Coordinates of C-alpha atoms and ligand atoms in Angstrom, one line a residue:
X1 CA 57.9 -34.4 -190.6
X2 CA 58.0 -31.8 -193.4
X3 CA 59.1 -33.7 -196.8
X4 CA 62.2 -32.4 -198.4
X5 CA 63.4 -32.8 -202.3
X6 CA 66.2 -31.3 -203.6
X7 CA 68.2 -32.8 -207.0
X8 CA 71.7 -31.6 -208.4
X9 CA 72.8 -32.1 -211.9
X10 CA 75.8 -34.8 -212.9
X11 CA 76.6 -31.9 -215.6
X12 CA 80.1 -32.2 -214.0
X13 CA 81.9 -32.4 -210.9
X14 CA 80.3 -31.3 -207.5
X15 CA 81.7 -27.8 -206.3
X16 CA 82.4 -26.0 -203.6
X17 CA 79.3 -23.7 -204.8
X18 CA 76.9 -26.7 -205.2
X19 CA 78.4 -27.7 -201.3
X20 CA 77.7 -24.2 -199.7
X21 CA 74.5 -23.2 -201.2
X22 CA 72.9 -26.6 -201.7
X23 CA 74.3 -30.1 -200.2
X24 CA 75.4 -28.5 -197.0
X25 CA 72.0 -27.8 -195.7
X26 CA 71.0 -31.3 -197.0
X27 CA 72.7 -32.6 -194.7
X28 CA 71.7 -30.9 -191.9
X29 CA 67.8 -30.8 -193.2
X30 CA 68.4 -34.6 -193.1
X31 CA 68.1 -34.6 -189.0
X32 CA 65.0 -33.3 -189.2
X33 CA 63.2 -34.2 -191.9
X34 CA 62.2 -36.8 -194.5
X35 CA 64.2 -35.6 -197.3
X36 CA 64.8 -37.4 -200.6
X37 CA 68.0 -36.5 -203.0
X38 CA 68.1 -36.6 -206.7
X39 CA 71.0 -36.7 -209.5
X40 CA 69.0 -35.5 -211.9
X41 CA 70.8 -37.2 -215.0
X42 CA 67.7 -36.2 -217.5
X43 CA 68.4 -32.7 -216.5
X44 CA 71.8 -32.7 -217.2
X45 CA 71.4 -33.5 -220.8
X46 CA 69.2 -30.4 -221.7
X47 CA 72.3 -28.5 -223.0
X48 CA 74.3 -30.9 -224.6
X49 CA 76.4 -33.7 -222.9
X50 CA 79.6 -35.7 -223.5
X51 CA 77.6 -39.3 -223.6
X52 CA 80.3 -41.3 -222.6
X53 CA 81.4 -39.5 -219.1
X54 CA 77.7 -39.7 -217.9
X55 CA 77.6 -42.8 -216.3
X56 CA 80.7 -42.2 -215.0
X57 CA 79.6 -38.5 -213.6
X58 CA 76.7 -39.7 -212.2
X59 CA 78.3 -42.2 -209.8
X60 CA 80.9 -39.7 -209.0
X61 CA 78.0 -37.6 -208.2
X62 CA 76.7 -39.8 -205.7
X63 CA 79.9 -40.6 -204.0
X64 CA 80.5 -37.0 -203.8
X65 CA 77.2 -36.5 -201.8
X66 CA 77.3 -40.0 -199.5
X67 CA 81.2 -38.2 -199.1
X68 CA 79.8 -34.6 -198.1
X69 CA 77.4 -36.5 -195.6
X70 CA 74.1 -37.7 -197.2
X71 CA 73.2 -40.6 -195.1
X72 CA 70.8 -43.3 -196.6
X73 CA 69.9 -44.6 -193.5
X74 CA 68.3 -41.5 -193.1
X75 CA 67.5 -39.7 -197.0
X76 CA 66.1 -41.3 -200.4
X77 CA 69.2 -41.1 -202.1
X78 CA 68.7 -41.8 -206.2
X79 CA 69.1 -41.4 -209.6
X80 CA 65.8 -39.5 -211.6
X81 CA 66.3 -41.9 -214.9
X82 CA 65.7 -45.0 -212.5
X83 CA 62.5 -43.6 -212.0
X84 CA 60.7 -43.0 -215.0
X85 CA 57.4 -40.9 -213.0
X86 CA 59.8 -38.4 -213.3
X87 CA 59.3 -38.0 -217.5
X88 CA 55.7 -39.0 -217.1
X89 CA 54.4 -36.5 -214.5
X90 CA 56.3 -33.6 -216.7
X91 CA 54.3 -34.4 -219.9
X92 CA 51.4 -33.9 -217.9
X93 CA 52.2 -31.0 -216.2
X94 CA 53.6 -29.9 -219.9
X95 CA 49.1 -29.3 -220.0
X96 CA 48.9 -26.2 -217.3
X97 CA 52.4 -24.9 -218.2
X98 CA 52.2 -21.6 -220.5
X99 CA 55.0 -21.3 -223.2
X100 CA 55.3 -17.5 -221.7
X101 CA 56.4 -18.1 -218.6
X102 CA 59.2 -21.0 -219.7
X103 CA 60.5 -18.3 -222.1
X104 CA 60.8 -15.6 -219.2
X105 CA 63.0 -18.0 -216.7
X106 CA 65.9 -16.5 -216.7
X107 CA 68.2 -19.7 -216.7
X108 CA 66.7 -20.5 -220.1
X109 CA 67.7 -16.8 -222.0
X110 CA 71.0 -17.0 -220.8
X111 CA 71.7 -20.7 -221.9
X112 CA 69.4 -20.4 -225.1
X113 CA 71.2 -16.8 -225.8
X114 CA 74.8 -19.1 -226.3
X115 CA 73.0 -21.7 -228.8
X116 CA 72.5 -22.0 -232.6
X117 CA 69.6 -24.0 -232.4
X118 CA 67.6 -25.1 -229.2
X119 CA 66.7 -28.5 -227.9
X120 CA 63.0 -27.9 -226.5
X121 CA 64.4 -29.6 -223.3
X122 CA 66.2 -26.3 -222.1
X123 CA 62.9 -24.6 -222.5
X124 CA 60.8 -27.3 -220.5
X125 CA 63.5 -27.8 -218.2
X126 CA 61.4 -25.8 -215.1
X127 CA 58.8 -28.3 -215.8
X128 CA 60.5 -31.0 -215.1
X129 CA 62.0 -29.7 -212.1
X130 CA 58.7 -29.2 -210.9
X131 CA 57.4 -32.7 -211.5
X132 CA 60.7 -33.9 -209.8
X133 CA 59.4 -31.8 -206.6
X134 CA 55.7 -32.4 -206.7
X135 CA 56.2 -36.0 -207.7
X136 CA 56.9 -36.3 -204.2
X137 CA 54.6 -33.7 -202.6
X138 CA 57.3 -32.3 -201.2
X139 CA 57.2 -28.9 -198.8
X140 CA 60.6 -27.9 -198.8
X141 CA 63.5 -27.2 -201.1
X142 CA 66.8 -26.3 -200.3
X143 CA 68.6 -24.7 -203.1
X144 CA 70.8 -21.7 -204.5
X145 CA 69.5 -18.6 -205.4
X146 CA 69.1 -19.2 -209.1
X147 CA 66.9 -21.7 -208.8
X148 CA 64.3 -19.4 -206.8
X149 CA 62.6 -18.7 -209.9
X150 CA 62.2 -21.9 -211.4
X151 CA 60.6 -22.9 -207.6
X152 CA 58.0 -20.2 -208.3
X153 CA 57.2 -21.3 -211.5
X154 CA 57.1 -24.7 -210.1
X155 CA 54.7 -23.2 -207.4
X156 CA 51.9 -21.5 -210.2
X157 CA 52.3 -25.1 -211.8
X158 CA 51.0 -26.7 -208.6
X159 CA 48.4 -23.9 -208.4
X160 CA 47.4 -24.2 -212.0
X161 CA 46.9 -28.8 -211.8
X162 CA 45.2 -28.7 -208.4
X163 CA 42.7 -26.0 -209.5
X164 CA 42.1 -27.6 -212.8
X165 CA 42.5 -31.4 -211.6
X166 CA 42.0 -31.1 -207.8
X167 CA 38.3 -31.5 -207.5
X168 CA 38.3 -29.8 -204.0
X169 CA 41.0 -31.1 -202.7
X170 CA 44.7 -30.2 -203.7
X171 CA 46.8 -32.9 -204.4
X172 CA 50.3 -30.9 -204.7
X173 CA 51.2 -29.0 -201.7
X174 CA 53.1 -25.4 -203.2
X175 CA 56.4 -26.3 -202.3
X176 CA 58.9 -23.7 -200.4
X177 CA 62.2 -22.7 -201.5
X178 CA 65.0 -22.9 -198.7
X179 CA 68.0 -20.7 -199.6
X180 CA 70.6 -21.1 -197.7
X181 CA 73.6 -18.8 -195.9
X182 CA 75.5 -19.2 -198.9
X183 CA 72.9 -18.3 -201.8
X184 CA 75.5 -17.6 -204.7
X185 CA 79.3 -18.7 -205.0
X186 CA 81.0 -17.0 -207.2
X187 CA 83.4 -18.4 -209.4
X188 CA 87.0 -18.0 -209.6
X189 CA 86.5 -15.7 -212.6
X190 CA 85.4 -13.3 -209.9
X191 CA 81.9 -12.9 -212.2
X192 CA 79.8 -15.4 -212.9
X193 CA 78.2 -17.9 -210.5
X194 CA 80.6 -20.8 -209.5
X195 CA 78.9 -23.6 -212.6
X196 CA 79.7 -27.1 -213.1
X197 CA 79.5 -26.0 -217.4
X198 CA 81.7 -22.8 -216.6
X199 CA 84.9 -24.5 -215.8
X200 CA 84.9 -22.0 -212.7
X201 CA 84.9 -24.3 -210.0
X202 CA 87.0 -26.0 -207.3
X203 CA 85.9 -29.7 -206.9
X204 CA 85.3 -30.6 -203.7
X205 CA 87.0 -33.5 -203.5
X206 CA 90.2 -31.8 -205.4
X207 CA 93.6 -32.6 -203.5
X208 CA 95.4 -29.5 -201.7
X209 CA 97.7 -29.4 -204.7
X210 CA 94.7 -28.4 -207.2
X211 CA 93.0 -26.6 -204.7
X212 CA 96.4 -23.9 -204.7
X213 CA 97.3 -24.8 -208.9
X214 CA 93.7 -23.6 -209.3
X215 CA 93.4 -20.4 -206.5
X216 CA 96.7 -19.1 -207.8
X217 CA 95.3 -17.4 -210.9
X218 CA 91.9 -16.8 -208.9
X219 CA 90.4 -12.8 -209.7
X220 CA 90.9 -10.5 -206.8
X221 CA 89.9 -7.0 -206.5
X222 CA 90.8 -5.9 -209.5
X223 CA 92.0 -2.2 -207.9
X224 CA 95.0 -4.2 -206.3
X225 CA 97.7 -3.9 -209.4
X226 CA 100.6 -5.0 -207.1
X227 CA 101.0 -5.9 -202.9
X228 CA 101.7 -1.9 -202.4
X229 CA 97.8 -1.0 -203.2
X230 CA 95.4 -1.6 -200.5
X231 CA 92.7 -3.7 -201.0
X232 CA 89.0 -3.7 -200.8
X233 CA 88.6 -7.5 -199.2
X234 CA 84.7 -6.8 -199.5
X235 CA 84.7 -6.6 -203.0
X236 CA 87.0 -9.7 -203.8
X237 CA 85.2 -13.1 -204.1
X238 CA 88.4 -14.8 -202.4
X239 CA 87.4 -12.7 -200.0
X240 CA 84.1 -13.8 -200.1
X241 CA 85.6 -17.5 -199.6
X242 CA 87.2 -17.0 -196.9
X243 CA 84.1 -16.4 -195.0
X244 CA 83.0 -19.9 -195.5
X245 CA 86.2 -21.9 -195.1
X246 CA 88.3 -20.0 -192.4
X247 CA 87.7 -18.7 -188.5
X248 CA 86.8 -15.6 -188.1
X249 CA 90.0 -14.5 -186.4
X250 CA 91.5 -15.5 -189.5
X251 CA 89.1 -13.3 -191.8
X252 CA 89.3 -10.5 -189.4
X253 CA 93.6 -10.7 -190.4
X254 CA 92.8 -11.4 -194.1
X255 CA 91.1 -8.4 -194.4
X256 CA 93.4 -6.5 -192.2
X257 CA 96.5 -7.4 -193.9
X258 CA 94.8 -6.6 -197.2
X259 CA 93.8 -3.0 -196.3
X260 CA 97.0 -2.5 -195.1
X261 CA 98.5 -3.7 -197.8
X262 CA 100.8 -5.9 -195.6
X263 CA 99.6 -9.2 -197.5
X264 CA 99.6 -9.8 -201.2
X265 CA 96.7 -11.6 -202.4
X266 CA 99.1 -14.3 -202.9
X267 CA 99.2 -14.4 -199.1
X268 CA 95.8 -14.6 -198.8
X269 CA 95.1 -16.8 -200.9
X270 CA 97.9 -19.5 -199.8
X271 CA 96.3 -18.9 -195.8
X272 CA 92.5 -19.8 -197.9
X273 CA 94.2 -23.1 -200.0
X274 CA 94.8 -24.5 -196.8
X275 CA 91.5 -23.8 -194.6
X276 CA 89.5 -25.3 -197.9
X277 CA 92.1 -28.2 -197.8
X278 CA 92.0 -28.7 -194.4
X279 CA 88.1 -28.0 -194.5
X280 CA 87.2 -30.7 -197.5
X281 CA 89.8 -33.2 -196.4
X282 CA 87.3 -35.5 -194.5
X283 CA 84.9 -35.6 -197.8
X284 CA 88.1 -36.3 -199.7
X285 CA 88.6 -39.3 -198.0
X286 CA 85.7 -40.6 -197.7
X287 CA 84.7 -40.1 -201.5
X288 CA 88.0 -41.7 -202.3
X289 CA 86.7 -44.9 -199.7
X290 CA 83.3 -45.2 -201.5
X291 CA 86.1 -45.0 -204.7
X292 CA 87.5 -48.6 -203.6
X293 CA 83.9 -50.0 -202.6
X294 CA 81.4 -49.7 -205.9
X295 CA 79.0 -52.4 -204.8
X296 CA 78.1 -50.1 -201.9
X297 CA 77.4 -47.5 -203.8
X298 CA 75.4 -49.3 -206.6
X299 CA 73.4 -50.7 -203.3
X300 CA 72.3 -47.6 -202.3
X301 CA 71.4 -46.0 -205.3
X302 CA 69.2 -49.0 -205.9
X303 CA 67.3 -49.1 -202.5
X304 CA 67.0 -45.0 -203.0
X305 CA 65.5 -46.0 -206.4
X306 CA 63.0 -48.4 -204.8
X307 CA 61.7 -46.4 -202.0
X308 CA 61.6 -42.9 -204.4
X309 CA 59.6 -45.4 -207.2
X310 CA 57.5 -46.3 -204.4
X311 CA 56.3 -43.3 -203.4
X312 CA 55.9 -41.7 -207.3
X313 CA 53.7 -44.9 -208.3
X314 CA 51.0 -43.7 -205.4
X315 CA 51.1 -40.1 -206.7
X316 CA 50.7 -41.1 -210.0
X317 CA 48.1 -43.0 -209.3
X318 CA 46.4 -40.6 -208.1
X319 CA 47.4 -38.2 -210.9
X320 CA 46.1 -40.2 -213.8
X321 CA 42.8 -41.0 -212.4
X322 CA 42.3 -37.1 -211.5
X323 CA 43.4 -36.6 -215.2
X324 CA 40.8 -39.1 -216.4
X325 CA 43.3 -41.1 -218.0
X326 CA 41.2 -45.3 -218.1
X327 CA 43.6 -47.4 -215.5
X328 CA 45.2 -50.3 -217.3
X329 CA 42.7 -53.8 -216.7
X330 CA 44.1 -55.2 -213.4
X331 CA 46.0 -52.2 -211.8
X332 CA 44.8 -50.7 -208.5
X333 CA 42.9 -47.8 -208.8
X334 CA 43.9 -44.2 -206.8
X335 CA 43.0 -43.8 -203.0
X336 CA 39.1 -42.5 -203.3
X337 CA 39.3 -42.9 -207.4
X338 CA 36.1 -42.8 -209.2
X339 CA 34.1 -45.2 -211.0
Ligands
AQP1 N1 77.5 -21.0 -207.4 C1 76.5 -21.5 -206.6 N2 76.2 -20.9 -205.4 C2 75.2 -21.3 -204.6 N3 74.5 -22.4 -204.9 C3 74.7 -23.0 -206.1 N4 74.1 -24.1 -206.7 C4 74.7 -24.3 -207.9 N5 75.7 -23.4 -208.1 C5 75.7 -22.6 -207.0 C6 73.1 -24.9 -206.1 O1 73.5 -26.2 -206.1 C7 72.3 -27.1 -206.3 C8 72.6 -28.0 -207.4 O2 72.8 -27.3 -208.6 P1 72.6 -28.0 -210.0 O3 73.8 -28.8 -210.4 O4 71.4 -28.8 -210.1 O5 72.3 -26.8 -211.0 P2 73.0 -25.5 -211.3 O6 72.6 -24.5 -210.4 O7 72.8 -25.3 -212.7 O8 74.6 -25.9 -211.0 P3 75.8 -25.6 -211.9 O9 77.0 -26.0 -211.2 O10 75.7 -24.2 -212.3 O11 75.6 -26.6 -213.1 P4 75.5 -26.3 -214.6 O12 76.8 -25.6 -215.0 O13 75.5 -27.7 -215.2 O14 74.3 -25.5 -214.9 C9 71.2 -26.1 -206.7 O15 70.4 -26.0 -205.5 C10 71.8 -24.8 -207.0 O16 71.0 -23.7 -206.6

């Protein structure tokens, strides 16, 4: 079975953006495949973080994944900080990553671009993604379009180690992005990408009354002044939302009624507040069962820790003694390692 590794950020709280473009096809990649699933808590403090709400965010995190359908029984489900190969495998790879191509990822100009000064982890923030992905030897990654270009850079850093370090044979398979039907949400601004650090978002386990408080103000097509201008539906991102929460009989009368100018977008949007309520209700209540029942969650986060430590140990192993870093007295040497 093709390995799968995919890791969101507990930077806030998971979206409807992070659902369609990411955790959505986690779960069905789950059927199929050996896939292991990351909160990537050392990520999420690249850019500043409020230190108190992390613990809290990162259980939320994973409720609101077991909620959306990740099933342990059948995916690694874990933290990254409970398994410190993570750190150690990106200072290695830190060694065949150039400065120059950190500076060009595009993630990192617009982030650094807002800051004063900048923590060196925003810069080296692809590198760690990379040892989160090859840590594993993983094939396949599912994500969002804007994380396509820290997968290639991941890709040249598997090139760069196994040609330096592989002796022959490669140790890091070049890992494959996997983007999805939905490959960027936008946010309710209308502009930006749907972000966790934006304040753009609908949660996915909000209740119907935030879901309307917060599509009320949404941005239309901004051509539509009052309900007596017709509307462009392709160029408003309600629009867009509708795609992925109603039927398509429904679309086909959202966009009718909005050409027509029949339906305000206050219409619209009170016919999409209930397909996304309606639509996220069973992760709702589910998230709000694992809510009542902490052990269980604390359970699986620590047999997902286990299995994922497992597996880094071996390739790390194997890693330091291609590296020609001396094994500690009494530790098991790599598969094959030499004398
Ligand atoms: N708006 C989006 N549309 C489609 N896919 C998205 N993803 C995130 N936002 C969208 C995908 O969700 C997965 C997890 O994302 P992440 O939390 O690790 O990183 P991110 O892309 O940086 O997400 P945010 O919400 O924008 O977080 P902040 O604001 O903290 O940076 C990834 O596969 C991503 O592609």
């Amino acid at each position: 079975m093709p390995r799968v590794f995919s890791g969101i950020q507990p930077s806030g709280d998971l979206h409807i953006g992070n659902w369609l473009g990411a955790v959505r096809n986690w779960v069905t990649m789950q059927e199929q495949h050996e896939c292991l699933f990351c909160i990537v808590d050392l990520h999420a403090i690249t850019g500043g973080y409020d230190v108190a709400s992390l613990r809290r965010r990162t259980l939320e995190m994973a409720a609101g994944l077991v909620a959306a359908g990740i099933d342990p029984e059948r995916a690694v489900l874990f933290v990254q900080s409970h398994v410190p190969e993570h750190s150690e495998l990106m200072w290695l790879l830190n060694s065949v990553t150039p400065v120059g191509d950190l500076e060009r990822m595009t993630q990192y100009k617009d982030k650094s671009a807002k800051l004063e000064s900048i923590p060196a982890g925003l810069l080296n923030y692809p590198v760690l993604m990379a040892a989160d992905i090859l840590l594993y030897r993983a094939d396949l990654v599912p994500v969002g379009e804007d994380q396509l270009q820290h997968l290639e850079l991941a890709r040249g850093i598997a090139r760069k180690w196994n040609a330096e370090f592989g002796g022959g044979t490669d140790l890091f398979p070049e890992p494959q992005g996997l983007l999805g039907a939905a490959r960027r949400i936008i946010g309710l601004d209308g502009q930006a990408k749907m972000s966790k650090s934006l304040g753009n978002t609908i949660g996915l386990v909000e209740s119907p009354e935030a879901i309307w408080e917060k599509l009320r103000p949404a941005v239309t097509d901004p051509a539509r002044k009052t309900k007596r201008d017709p509307g462009t539906p392709e160029v408003c991102n309600l629009y867009a939302l509708h795609r992925h929460f109603s039927p398509p009989a429904t679309v086909a009368e959202v966009a009718e009624n909005c050409r027509g100018a029949r339906w305000g977008c206050l219409d619209c949007k009170r016919v999409l507040a209930e397909r996304m309520a309606a639509t996220l209700a069973p992760i709702r209540e589910r998230a709000a069962d694992l809510a009542a029942a902490p052990e269980r969650l604390e359970t699986i986060l620590a047999d997902g820790a286990a299995t994922a430590r497992r597996m880094a140990q071996e390739t790390m192993r194997e890693v330091r003694d291609r590296m020609g870093f001396l094994a500690p007295t009494g530790q098991p040497a790599a598969r094959g390692a030499t004398a």
